Short mmCIF file of C-alpha atoms and ligand atoms in Angstrom, two decimals:
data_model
loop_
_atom_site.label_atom_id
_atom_site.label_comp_id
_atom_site.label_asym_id
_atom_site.label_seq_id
_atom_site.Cartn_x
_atom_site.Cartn_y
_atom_site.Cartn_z
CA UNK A 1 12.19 -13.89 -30.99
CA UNK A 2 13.66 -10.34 -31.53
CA UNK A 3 14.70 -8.02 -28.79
CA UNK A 4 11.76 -5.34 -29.04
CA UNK A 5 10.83 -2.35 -26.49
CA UNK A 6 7.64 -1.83 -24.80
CA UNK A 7 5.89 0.57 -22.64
CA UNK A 8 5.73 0.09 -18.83
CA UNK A 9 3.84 2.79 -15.73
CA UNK A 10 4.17 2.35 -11.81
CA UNK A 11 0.56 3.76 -11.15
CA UNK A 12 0.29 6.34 -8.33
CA UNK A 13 -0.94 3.14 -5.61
CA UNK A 14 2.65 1.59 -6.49
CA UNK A 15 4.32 4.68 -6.07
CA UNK A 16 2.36 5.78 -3.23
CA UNK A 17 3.09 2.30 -1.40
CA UNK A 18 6.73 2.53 -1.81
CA UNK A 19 6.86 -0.09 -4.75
CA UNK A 20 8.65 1.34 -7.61
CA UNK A 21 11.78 -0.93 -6.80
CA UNK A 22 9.58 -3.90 -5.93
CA UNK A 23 8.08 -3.84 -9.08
CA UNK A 24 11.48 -2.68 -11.40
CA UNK A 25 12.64 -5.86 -9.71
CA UNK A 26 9.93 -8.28 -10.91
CA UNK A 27 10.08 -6.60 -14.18
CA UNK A 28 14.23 -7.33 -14.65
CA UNK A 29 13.32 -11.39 -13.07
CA UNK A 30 11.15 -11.35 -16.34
CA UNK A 31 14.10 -10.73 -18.69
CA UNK A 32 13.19 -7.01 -18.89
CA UNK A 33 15.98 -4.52 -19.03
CA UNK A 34 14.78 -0.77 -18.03
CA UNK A 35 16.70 1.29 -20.52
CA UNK A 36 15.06 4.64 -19.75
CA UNK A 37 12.73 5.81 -16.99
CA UNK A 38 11.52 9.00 -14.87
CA UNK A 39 8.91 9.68 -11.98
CA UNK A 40 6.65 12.58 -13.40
CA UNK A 41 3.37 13.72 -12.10
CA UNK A 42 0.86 13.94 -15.28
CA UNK A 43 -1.59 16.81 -15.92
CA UNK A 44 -4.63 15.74 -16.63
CA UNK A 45 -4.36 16.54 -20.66
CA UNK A 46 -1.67 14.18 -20.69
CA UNK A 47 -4.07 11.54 -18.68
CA UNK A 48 -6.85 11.69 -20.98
CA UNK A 49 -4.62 12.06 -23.98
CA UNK A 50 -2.73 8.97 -23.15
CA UNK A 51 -5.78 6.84 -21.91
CA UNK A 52 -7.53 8.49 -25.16
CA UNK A 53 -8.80 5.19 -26.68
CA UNK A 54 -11.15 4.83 -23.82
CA UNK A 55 -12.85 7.81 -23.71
CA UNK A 56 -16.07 6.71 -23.95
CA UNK A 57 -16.06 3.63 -21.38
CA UNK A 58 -17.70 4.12 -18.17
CA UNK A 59 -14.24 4.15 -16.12
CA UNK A 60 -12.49 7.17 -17.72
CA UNK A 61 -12.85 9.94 -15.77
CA UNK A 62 -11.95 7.71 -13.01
CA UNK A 63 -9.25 6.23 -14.31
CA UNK A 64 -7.59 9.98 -15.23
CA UNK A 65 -8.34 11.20 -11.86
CA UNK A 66 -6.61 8.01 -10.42
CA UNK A 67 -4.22 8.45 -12.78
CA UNK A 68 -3.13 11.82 -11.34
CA UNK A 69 -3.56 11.32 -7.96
CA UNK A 70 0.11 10.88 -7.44
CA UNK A 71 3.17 10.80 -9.23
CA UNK A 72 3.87 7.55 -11.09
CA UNK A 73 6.95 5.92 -12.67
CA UNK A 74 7.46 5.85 -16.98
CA UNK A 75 9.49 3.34 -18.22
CA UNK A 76 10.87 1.74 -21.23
CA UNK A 77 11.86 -1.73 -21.43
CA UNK A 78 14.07 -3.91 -23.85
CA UNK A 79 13.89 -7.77 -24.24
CA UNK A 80 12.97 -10.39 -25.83
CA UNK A 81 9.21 -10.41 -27.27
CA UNK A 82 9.16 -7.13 -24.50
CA UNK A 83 5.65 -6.71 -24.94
CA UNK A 84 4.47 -10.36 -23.87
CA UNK A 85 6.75 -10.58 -21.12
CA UNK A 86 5.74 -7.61 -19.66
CA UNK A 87 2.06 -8.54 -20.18
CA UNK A 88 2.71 -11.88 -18.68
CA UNK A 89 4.46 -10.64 -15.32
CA UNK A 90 2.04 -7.87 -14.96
CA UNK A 91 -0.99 -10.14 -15.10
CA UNK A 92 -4.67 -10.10 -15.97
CA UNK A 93 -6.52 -6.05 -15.57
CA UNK A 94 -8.70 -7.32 -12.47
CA UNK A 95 -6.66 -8.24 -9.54
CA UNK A 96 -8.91 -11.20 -8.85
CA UNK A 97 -8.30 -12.63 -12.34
CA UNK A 98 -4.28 -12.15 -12.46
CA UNK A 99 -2.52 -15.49 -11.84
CA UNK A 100 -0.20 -15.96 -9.06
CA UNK A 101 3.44 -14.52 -8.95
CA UNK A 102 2.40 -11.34 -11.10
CA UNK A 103 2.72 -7.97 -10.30
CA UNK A 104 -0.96 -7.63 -10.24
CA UNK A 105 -2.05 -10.54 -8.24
CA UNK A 106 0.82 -9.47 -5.69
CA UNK A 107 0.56 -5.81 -5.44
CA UNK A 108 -3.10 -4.09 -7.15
CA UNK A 109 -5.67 -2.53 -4.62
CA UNK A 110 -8.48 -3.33 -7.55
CA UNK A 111 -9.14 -3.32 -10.70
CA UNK A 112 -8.03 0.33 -11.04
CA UNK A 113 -5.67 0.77 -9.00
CA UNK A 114 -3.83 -1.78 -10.85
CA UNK A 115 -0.27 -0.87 -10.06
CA UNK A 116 1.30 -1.09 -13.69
CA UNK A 117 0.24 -0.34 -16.99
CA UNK A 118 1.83 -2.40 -19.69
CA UNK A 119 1.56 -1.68 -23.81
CA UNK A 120 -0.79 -4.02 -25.34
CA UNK A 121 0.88 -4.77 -29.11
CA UNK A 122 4.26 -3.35 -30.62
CA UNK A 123 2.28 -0.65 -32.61
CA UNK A 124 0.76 0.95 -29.28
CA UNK A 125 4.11 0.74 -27.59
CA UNK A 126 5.89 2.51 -29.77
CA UNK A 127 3.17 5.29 -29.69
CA UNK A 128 3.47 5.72 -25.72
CA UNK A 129 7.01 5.52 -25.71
CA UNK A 130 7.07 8.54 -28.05
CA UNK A 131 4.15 10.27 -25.98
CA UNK A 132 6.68 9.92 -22.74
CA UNK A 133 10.15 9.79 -24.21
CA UNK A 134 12.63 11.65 -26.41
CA UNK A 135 14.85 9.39 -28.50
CA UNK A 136 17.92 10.91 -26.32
CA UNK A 137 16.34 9.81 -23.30
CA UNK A 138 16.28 5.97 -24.36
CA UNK A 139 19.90 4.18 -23.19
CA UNK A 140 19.48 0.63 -24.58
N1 UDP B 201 -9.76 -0.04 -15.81
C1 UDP B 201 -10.74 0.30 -14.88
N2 UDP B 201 -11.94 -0.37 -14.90
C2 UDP B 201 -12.21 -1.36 -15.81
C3 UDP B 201 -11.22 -1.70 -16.75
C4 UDP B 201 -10.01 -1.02 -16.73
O1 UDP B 201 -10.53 1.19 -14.06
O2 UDP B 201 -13.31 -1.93 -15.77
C5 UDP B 201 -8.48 0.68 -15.81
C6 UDP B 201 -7.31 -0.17 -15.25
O3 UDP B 201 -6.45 0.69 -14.50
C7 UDP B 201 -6.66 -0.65 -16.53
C8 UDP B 201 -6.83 0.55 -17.45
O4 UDP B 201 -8.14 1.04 -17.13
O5 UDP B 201 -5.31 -1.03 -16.32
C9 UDP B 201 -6.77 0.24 -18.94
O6 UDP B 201 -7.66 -0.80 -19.23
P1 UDP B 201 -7.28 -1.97 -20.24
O7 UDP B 201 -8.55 -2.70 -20.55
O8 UDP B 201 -6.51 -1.40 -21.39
O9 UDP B 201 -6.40 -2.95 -19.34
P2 UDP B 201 -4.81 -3.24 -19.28
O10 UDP B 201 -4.29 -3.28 -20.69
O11 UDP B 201 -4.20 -2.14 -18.45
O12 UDP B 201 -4.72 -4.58 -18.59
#
Protein backbone atom coordinates (compact mmCIF):
# COMPACT_ATOMS: atom_id res chain seq x y z
CA UNK A 1 0.00 0.00 0.00
CA UNK A 2 1.25 3.54 -0.98
CA UNK A 3 1.85 6.34 1.42
CA UNK A 4 -1.23 8.68 0.48
CA UNK A 5 -2.63 11.94 2.40
CA UNK A 6 -6.00 12.45 3.70
CA UNK A 7 -8.14 14.99 5.27
CA UNK A 8 -8.64 15.10 9.08
CA UNK A 9 -11.03 18.08 11.51
CA UNK A 10 -11.07 18.29 15.47
CA UNK A 11 -14.82 19.46 15.57
CA UNK A 12 -15.55 22.43 17.88
CA UNK A 13 -16.82 19.59 20.97
CA UNK A 14 -13.07 18.25 20.68
CA UNK A 15 -11.67 21.49 20.74
CA UNK A 16 -13.98 22.85 23.17
CA UNK A 17 -13.19 19.78 25.60
CA UNK A 18 -9.55 20.26 25.49
CA UNK A 19 -8.94 17.23 23.04
CA UNK A 20 -6.98 18.34 20.15
CA UNK A 21 -3.79 16.51 21.60
CA UNK A 22 -5.85 13.53 22.75
CA UNK A 23 -7.02 12.97 19.51
CA UNK A 24 -3.50 14.04 17.34
CA UNK A 25 -2.29 11.28 19.63
CA UNK A 26 -4.68 8.47 18.60
CA UNK A 27 -4.32 9.63 15.14
CA UNK A 28 -0.11 9.19 15.16
CA UNK A 29 -0.88 5.37 17.30
CA UNK A 30 -2.71 4.71 13.89
CA UNK A 31 0.42 5.20 11.74
CA UNK A 32 -0.73 8.75 10.85
CA UNK A 33 1.88 11.43 10.55
CA UNK A 34 0.31 15.16 10.81
CA UNK A 35 2.32 16.97 8.20
CA UNK A 36 0.38 20.25 8.25
CA UNK A 37 -2.29 21.63 10.57
CA UNK A 38 -3.94 24.99 12.02
CA UNK A 39 -6.87 25.88 14.51
CA UNK A 40 -9.18 28.32 12.44
CA UNK A 41 -12.64 29.36 13.24
CA UNK A 42 -14.83 28.86 9.86
CA UNK A 43 -17.40 31.37 8.54
CA UNK A 44 -20.27 29.94 7.75
CA UNK A 45 -19.65 30.12 3.68
CA UNK A 46 -16.81 28.03 4.28
CA UNK A 47 -19.20 25.54 6.48
CA UNK A 48 -21.74 25.08 3.95
CA UNK A 49 -19.25 25.17 1.13
CA UNK A 50 -17.23 22.42 2.62
CA UNK A 51 -20.23 20.26 3.92
CA UNK A 52 -21.76 21.22 0.30
CA UNK A 53 -22.63 17.62 -0.76
CA UNK A 54 -25.22 17.52 1.90
CA UNK A 55 -27.14 20.32 1.36
CA UNK A 56 -30.23 18.92 1.03
CA UNK A 57 -30.26 16.29 4.06
CA UNK A 58 -32.25 17.14 6.98
CA UNK A 59 -29.02 17.79 9.30
CA UNK A 60 -27.34 20.65 7.39
CA UNK A 61 -28.09 23.65 8.82
CA UNK A 62 -27.33 21.97 11.97
CA UNK A 63 -24.41 20.55 11.18
CA UNK A 64 -22.94 24.24 9.81
CA UNK A 65 -24.11 25.90 12.85
CA UNK A 66 -22.31 23.13 14.94
CA UNK A 67 -19.73 23.41 12.76
CA UNK A 68 -19.04 27.04 13.73
CA UNK A 69 -19.77 27.04 17.09
CA UNK A 70 -16.15 27.01 18.00
CA UNK A 71 -12.93 26.91 16.52
CA UNK A 72 -11.81 23.49 15.29
CA UNK A 73 -8.48 21.91 14.27
CA UNK A 74 -7.53 21.21 10.11
CA UNK A 75 -5.21 18.72 9.48
CA UNK A 76 -3.42 16.80 6.91
CA UNK A 77 -2.16 13.43 7.37
CA UNK A 78 0.43 11.10 5.55
CA UNK A 79 0.56 7.22 5.78
CA UNK A 80 -0.01 4.32 4.57
CA UNK A 81 -3.59 3.75 2.83
CA UNK A 82 -4.15 7.41 5.00
CA UNK A 83 -7.62 7.45 4.19
CA UNK A 84 -8.63 3.92 5.73
CA UNK A 85 -6.64 4.33 8.67
CA UNK A 86 -8.00 7.40 9.53
CA UNK A 87 -11.54 6.08 8.85
CA UNK A 88 -10.80 3.08 10.92
CA UNK A 89 -9.49 4.98 14.18
CA UNK A 90 -12.13 7.56 13.86
CA UNK A 91 -14.96 5.04 13.83
CA UNK A 92 -18.53 4.62 12.64
CA UNK A 93 -20.69 8.51 12.20
CA UNK A 94 -23.08 7.55 15.26
CA UNK A 95 -21.28 7.28 18.48
CA UNK A 96 -23.38 4.28 19.44
CA UNK A 97 -22.32 2.38 16.30
CA UNK A 98 -18.35 3.18 16.46
CA UNK A 99 -16.43 0.15 17.77
CA UNK A 100 -14.37 0.33 20.79
CA UNK A 101 -10.88 2.08 20.99
CA UNK A 102 -11.92 4.78 18.26
CA UNK A 103 -11.92 8.25 18.51
CA UNK A 104 -15.61 8.27 18.19
CA UNK A 105 -16.68 5.63 20.54
CA UNK A 106 -14.17 7.33 23.12
CA UNK A 107 -14.71 10.94 22.74
CA UNK A 108 -18.29 12.05 20.46
CA UNK A 109 -21.21 13.76 22.46
CA UNK A 110 -23.65 12.27 19.46
CA UNK A 111 -23.99 11.73 16.31
CA UNK A 112 -23.11 15.37 15.47
CA UNK A 113 -21.01 16.32 17.61
CA UNK A 114 -18.80 13.68 16.38
CA UNK A 115 -15.42 15.01 17.32
CA UNK A 116 -13.48 14.36 13.93
CA UNK A 117 -14.25 14.49 10.47
CA UNK A 118 -12.25 12.18 8.30
CA UNK A 119 -12.15 12.22 4.11
CA UNK A 120 -14.16 9.46 2.78
CA UNK A 121 -12.07 8.28 -0.65
CA UNK A 122 -8.66 9.74 -2.07
CA UNK A 123 -10.62 11.91 -4.64
CA UNK A 124 -12.58 13.88 -1.77
CA UNK A 125 -9.41 14.22 0.22
CA UNK A 126 -7.55 15.78 -2.05
CA UNK A 127 -10.46 18.29 -2.67
CA UNK A 128 -10.59 19.37 1.18
CA UNK A 129 -7.06 19.48 1.54
CA UNK A 130 -6.98 22.08 -1.25
CA UNK A 131 -10.21 23.86 0.24
CA UNK A 132 -8.00 24.24 3.70
CA UNK A 133 -4.41 24.19 2.59
CA UNK A 134 -1.85 25.88 0.34
CA UNK A 135 0.72 23.53 -1.14
CA UNK A 136 3.44 25.63 1.02
CA UNK A 137 1.65 24.88 4.03
CA UNK A 138 1.96 20.94 3.62
CA UNK A 139 5.57 19.68 5.38
CA UNK A 140 5.54 15.93 4.56
N1 LIG B 1 -24.32 14.10 10.69
C1 LIG B 1 -25.40 14.49 11.46
N2 LIG B 1 -26.54 13.73 11.45
C2 LIG B 1 -26.65 12.59 10.69
C3 LIG B 1 -25.54 12.19 9.91
C4 LIG B 1 -24.40 12.97 9.93
O1 LIG B 1 -25.35 15.52 12.14
O2 LIG B 1 -27.70 11.94 10.73
C5 LIG B 1 -23.09 14.92 10.69
C6 LIG B 1 -21.93 14.27 11.48
O3 LIG B 1 -21.21 15.31 12.15
C7 LIG B 1 -21.12 13.66 10.36
C8 LIG B 1 -21.28 14.68 9.25
O4 LIG B 1 -22.64 15.09 9.36
O5 LIG B 1 -19.78 13.44 10.75
C9 LIG B 1 -21.05 14.14 7.84
O6 LIG B 1 -21.83 13.00 7.64
P1 LIG B 1 -21.27 11.72 6.88
O7 LIG B 1 -22.44 10.84 6.58
O8 LIG B 1 -20.43 12.17 5.73
O9 LIG B 1 -20.41 10.97 8.00
P2 LIG B 1 -18.82 10.84 8.25
O10 LIG B 1 -18.16 10.62 6.92
O11 LIG B 1 -18.38 12.11 8.94
O12 LIG B 1 -18.71 9.64 9.16
Amino acid sequence: MAVTRTFSIIKPDATRRNLTGAITKMLEEAGLRVVASKRIQMTQEQAEGFYAVHKERPFFNDLVSFMISGPVVVQVLEGEDAVKANRDVMGATNPADAAEGTIRKTFAESIEANSAHGSDSEENAAIEIAYFFKPEEIVG
